[in-house]
C-alpha positions as a Python dict, from the first residue, in 0.01 Angstrom:
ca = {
    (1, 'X'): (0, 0, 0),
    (2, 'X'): (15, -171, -369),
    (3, 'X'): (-110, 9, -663),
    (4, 'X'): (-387, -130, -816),
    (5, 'X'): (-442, -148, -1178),
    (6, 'X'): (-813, -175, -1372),
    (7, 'X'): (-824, -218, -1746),
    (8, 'X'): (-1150, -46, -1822),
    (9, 'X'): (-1251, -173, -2150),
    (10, 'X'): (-1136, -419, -2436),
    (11, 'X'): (-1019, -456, -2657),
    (12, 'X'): (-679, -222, -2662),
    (13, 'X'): (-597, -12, -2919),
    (14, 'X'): (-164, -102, -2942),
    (15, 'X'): (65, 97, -3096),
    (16, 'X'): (418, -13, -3177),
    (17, 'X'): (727, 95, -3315),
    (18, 'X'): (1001, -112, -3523),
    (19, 'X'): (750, -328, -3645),
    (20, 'X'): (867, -444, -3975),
    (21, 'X'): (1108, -752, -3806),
    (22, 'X'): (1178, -903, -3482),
    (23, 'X'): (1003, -824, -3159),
    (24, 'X'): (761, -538, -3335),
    (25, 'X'): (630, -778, -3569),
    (26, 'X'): (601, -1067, -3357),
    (27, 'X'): (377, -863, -3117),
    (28, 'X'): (221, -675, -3396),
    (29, 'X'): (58, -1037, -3522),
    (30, 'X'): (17, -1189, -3154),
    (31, 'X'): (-198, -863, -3098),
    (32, 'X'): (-407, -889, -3389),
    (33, 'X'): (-504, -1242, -3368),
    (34, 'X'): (-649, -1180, -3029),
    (35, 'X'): (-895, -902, -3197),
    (36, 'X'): (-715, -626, -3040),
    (37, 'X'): (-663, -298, -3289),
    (38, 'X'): (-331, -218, -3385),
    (39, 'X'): (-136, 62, -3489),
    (40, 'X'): (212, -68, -3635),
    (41, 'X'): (468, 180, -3733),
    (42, 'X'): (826, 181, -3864),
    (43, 'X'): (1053, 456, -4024),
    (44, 'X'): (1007, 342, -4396),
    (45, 'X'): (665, 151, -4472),
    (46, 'X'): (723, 142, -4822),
    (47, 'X'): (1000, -74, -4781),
    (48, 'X'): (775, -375, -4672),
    (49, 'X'): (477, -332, -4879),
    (50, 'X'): (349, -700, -4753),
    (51, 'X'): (341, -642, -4389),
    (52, 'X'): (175, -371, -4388),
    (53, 'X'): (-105, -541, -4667),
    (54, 'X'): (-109, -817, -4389),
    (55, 'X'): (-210, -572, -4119),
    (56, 'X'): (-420, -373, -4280),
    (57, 'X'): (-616, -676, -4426),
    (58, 'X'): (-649, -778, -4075),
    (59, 'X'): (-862, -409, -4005),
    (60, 'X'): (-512, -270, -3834),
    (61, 'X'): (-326, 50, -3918),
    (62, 'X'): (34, 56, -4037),
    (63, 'X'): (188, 438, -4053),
    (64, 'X'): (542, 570, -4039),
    (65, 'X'): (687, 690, -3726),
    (66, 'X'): (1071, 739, -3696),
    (67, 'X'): (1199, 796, -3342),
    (68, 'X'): (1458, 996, -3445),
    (69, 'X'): (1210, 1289, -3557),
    (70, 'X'): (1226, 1543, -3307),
    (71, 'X'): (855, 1581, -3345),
    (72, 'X'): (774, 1201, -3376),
    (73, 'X'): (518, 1267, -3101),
    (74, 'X'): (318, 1439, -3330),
    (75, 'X'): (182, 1100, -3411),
    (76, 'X'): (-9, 1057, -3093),
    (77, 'X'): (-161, 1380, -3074),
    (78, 'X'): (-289, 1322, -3475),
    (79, 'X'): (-433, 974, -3352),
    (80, 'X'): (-597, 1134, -3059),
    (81, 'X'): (-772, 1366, -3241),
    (82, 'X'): (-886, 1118, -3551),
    (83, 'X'): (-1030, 934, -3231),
    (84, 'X'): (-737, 656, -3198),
    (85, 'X'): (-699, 618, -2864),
    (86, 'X'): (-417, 466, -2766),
    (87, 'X'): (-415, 218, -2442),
    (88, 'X'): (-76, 53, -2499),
    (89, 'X'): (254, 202, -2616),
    (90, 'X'): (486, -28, -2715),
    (91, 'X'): (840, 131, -2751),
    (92, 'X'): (1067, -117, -2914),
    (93, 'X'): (1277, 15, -3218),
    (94, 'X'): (1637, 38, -3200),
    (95, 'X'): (1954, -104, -3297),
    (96, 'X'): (2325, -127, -3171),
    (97, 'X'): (2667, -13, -3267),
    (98, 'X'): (2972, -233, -3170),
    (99, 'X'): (3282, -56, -3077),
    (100, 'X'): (3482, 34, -2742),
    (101, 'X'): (3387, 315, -2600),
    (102, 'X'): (3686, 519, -2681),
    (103, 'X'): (3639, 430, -3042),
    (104, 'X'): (3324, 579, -3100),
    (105, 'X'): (3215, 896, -3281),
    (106, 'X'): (3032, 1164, -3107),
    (107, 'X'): (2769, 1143, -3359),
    (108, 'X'): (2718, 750, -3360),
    (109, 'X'): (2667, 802, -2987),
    (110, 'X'): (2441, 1089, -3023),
    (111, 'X'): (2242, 888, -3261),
    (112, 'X'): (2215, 603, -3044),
    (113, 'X'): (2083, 771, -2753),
    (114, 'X'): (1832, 976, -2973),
    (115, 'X'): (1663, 626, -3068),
    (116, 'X'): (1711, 442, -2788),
    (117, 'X'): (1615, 719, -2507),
    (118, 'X'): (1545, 1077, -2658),
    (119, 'X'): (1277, 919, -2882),
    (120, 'X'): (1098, 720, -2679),
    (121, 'X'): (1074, 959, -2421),
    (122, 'X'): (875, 1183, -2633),
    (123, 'X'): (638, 897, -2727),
    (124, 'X'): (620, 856, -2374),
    (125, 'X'): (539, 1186, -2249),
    (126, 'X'): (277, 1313, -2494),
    (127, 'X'): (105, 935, -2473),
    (128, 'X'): (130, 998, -2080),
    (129, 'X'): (-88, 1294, -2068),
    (130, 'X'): (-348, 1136, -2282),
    (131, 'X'): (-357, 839, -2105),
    (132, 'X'): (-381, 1045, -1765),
    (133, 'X'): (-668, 1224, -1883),
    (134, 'X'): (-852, 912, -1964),
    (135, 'X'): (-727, 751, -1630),
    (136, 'X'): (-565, 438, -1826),
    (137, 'X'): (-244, 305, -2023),
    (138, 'X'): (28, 111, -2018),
    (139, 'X'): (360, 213, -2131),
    (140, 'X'): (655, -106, -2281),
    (141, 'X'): (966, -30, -2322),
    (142, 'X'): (1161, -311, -2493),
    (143, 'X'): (1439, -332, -2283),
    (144, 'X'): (1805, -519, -2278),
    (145, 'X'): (2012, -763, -2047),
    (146, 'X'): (2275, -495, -2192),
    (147, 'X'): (2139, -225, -1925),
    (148, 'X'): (2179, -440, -1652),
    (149, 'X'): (2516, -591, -1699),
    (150, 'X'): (2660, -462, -2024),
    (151, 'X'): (2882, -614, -2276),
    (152, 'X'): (3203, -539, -2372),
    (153, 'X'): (3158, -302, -2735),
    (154, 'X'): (2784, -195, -2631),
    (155, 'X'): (2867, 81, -2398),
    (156, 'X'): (2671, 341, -2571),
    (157, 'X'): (2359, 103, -2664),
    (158, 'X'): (2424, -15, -2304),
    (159, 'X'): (2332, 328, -2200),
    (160, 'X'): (2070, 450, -2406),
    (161, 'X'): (1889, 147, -2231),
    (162, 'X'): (1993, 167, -1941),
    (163, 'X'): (1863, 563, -1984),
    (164, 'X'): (1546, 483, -2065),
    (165, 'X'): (1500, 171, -1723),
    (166, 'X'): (1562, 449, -1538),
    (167, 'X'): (1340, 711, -1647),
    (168, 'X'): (1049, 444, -1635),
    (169, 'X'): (1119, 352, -1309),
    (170, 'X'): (1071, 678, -1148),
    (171, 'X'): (760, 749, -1419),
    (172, 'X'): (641, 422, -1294),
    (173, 'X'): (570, 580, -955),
    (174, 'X'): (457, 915, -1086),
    (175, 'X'): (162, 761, -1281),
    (176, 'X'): (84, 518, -1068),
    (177, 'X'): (-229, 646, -906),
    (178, 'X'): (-367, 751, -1251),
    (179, 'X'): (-394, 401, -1322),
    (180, 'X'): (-142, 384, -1552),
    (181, 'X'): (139, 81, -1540),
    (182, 'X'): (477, 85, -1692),
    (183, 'X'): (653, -206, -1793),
    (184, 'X'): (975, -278, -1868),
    (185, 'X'): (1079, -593, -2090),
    (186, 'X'): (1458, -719, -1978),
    (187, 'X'): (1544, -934, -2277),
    (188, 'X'): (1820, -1181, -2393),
    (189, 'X'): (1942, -1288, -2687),
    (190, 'X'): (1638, -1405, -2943),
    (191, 'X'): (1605, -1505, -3295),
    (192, 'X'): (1504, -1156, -3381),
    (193, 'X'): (1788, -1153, -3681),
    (194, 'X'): (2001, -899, -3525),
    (195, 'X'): (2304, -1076, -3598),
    (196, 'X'): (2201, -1035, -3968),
    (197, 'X'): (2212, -630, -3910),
    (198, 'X'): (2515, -562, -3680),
    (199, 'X'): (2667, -224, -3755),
    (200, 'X'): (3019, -179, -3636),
    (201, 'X'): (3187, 165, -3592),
    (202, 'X'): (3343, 393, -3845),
    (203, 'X'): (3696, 412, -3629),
    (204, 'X'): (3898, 78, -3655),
    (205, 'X'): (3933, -153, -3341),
    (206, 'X'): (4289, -6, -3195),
    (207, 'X'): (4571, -209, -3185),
    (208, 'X'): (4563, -248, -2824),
    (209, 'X'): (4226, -445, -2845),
    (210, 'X'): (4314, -742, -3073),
    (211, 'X'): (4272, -1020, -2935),
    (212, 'X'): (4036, -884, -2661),
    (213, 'X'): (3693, -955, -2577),
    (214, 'X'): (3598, -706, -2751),
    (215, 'X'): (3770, -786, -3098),
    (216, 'X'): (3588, -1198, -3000),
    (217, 'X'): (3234, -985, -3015),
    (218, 'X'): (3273, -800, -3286),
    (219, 'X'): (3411, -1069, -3491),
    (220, 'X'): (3118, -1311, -3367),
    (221, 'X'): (2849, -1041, -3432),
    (222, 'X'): (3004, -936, -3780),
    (223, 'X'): (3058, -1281, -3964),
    (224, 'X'): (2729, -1411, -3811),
    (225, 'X'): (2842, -1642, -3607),
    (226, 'X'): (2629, -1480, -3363),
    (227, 'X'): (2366, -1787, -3198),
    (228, 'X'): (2094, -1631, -3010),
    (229, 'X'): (1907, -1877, -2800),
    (230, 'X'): (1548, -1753, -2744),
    (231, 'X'): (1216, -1795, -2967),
    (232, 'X'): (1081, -1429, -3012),
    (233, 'X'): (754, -1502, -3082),
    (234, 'X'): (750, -1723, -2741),
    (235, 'X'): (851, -1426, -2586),
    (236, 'X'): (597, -1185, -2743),
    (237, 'X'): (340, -1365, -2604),
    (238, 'X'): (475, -1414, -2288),
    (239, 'X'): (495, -1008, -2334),
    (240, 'X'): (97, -977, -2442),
    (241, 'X'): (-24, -1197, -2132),
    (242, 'X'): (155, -988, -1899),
    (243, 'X'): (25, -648, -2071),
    (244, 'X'): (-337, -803, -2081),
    (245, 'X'): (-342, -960, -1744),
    (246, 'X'): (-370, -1297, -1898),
    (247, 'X'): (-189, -1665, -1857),
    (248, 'X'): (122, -1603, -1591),
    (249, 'X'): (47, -1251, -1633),
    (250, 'X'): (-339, -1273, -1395),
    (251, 'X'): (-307, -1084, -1104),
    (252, 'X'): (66, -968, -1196),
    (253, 'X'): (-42, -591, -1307),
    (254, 'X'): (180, -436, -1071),
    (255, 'X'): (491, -584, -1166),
    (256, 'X'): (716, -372, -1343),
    (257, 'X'): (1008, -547, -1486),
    (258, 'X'): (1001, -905, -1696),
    (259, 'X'): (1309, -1061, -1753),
    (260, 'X'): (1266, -1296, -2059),
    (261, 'X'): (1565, -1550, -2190),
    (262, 'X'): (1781, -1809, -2008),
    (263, 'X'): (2108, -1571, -2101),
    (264, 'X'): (1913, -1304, -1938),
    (265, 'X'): (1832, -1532, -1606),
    (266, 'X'): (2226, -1527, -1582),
    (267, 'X'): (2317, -1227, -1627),
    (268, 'X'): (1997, -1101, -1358),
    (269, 'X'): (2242, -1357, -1126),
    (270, 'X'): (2561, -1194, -1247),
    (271, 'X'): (2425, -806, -1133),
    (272, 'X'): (2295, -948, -808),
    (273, 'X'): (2596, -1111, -723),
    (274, 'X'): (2802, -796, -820),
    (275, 'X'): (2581, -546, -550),
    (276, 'X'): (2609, -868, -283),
    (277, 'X'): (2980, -868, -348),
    (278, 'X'): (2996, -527, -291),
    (279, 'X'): (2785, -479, 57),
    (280, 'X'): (3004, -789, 152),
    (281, 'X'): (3314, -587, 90),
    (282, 'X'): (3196, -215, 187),
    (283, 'X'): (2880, -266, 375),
    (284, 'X'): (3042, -130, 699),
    (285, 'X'): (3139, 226, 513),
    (286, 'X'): (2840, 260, 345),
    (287, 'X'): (2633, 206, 643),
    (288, 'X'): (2843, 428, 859),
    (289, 'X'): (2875, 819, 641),
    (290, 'X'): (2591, 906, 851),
    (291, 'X'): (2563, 1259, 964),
    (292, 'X'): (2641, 1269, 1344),
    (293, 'X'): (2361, 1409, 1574),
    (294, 'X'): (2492, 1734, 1729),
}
């Protein structure tokens, strides 16, 4: 039998991370202007003194929140107890390194993993067991076509993703029955300026690579040649009707993946094709390591 989601009362009270660009701040506004209340977050508020002006004008809260902190939780239980409930968690911050996956640095992989899963999961966990109390939330995690079908010089951002799909799918079924949904955003390339902030490793591209794919993506990514081909804020919203129940999102609460971009349509194709291929090739083994009845 299907889950069965209620939203008991409106408007939400959002809170977001990353949201001084891109996705973050695309939501952040698309939120606001349908009288919802807002907390927006990022690691350095000071930095962009008129976005947070704008959303505090607007009767929203802007406060800093870096992932990274190994007690960045401690946010949620300090808005709990000021009486800021929060109904939606939006985890979206994050960034990418480019570099095969020999050629990175313990440390730029630890890093990577510690914003893109380590985190999030403690947002998630200490904003599950408020929401579970109140019997309502929804948990968004900002996710990538990378974790589906990864690109050559994003294996570590590939897996920090792909980290945190899986955890949610399995939380997804835990929380379930506490009326809590989790949602999981599959996204393409957009016109989130990310080809304006590409960070390549510390160790050079060996030798061996030149001329690769990998040396092509790099080189694309680095001199901004980079040509994304999706309108973020035409995804955001497409991302707050499905989170309110609203426009292509009615009746849809139970889904828990949404695949947004034409590049990411493809590549959906490419990873279904490439488990097809593979039952088509070794369906007969893996359908016959059975354990014989004695």
């Amino acid at each position: 039998m299907a889950a069965t989601f209620t939203t008991p009362k409106t408007p939400l009270t959002w809170l977001i991370t990353g949201c001084s660009s891109g996705f973050g701040l695309s939501l952040a506004r698309i939120v606001q202007a349908n009288g919802h209340n807002l907390i927006a977050t990022s690691r350095t508020p000071s930095d962009t003194p008129g976005l947070v002006s704008e959303v505090e004008s607007k009767g929203g809260k802007w406060i800093r929140l870096d992932v990274n902190d190994s007690d960045c939780d401690k946010v949620l239980e300090d808005l709990e107890e000021n009486g800021h409930f929060v109904d939606v968690l939006v985890n979206n911050a994050g960034y990418c390194i480019y570099n095969p996956v020999e050629s990175f640095t313990e440390g730029e992989v630890r890093a990577l993993m510690e914003t893109l899963y380590f985190g999030p999961s403690r947002l998630i966990r200490t904003a599950v067991r408020n929401m579970r109390r109140r019997r309502f939330g929804i948990i968004v995690n900002m996710s990538s076509g990378a974790a589906l079908e990864a690109n050559p010089t994003m294996g570590p951002y590939a897996a920090g993703k792909g980290a945190l799909d899986c955890m949610a799918k399995a939380l997804g079924k835990e929380v379930e029955a506490f009326n809590i949904r989790v949602l999981t955003i599959l996204l393409g390339t957009f016109n989130t300026g990310m080809g304006n902030a590409t960070i390549l490793g510390n160790n050079p591209l060996p030798e061996d690579y030149m001329g690769s794919m990998s040396e092509k993506i790099m080189e694309m990514m680095s001199t901004g040649k980079f040509a994304p081909n999706g309108d973020k804020d035409k995804a955001m919203k497409v991302v707050y009707d499905v989170v309110v129940g609203e426009g292509i999102g009615k009746n849809h609460e139970t889904e828990r993946a949404l695949p947004l971009g034409r590049d990411l349509a493809a590549r959906v194709q490419v990873v279904q094709d490439y488990l097809s291929h593979s039952m088509e090739i070794f369906g007969s083994a893996c359908n016959n390591v059975f354990l014989e009845e004695k």
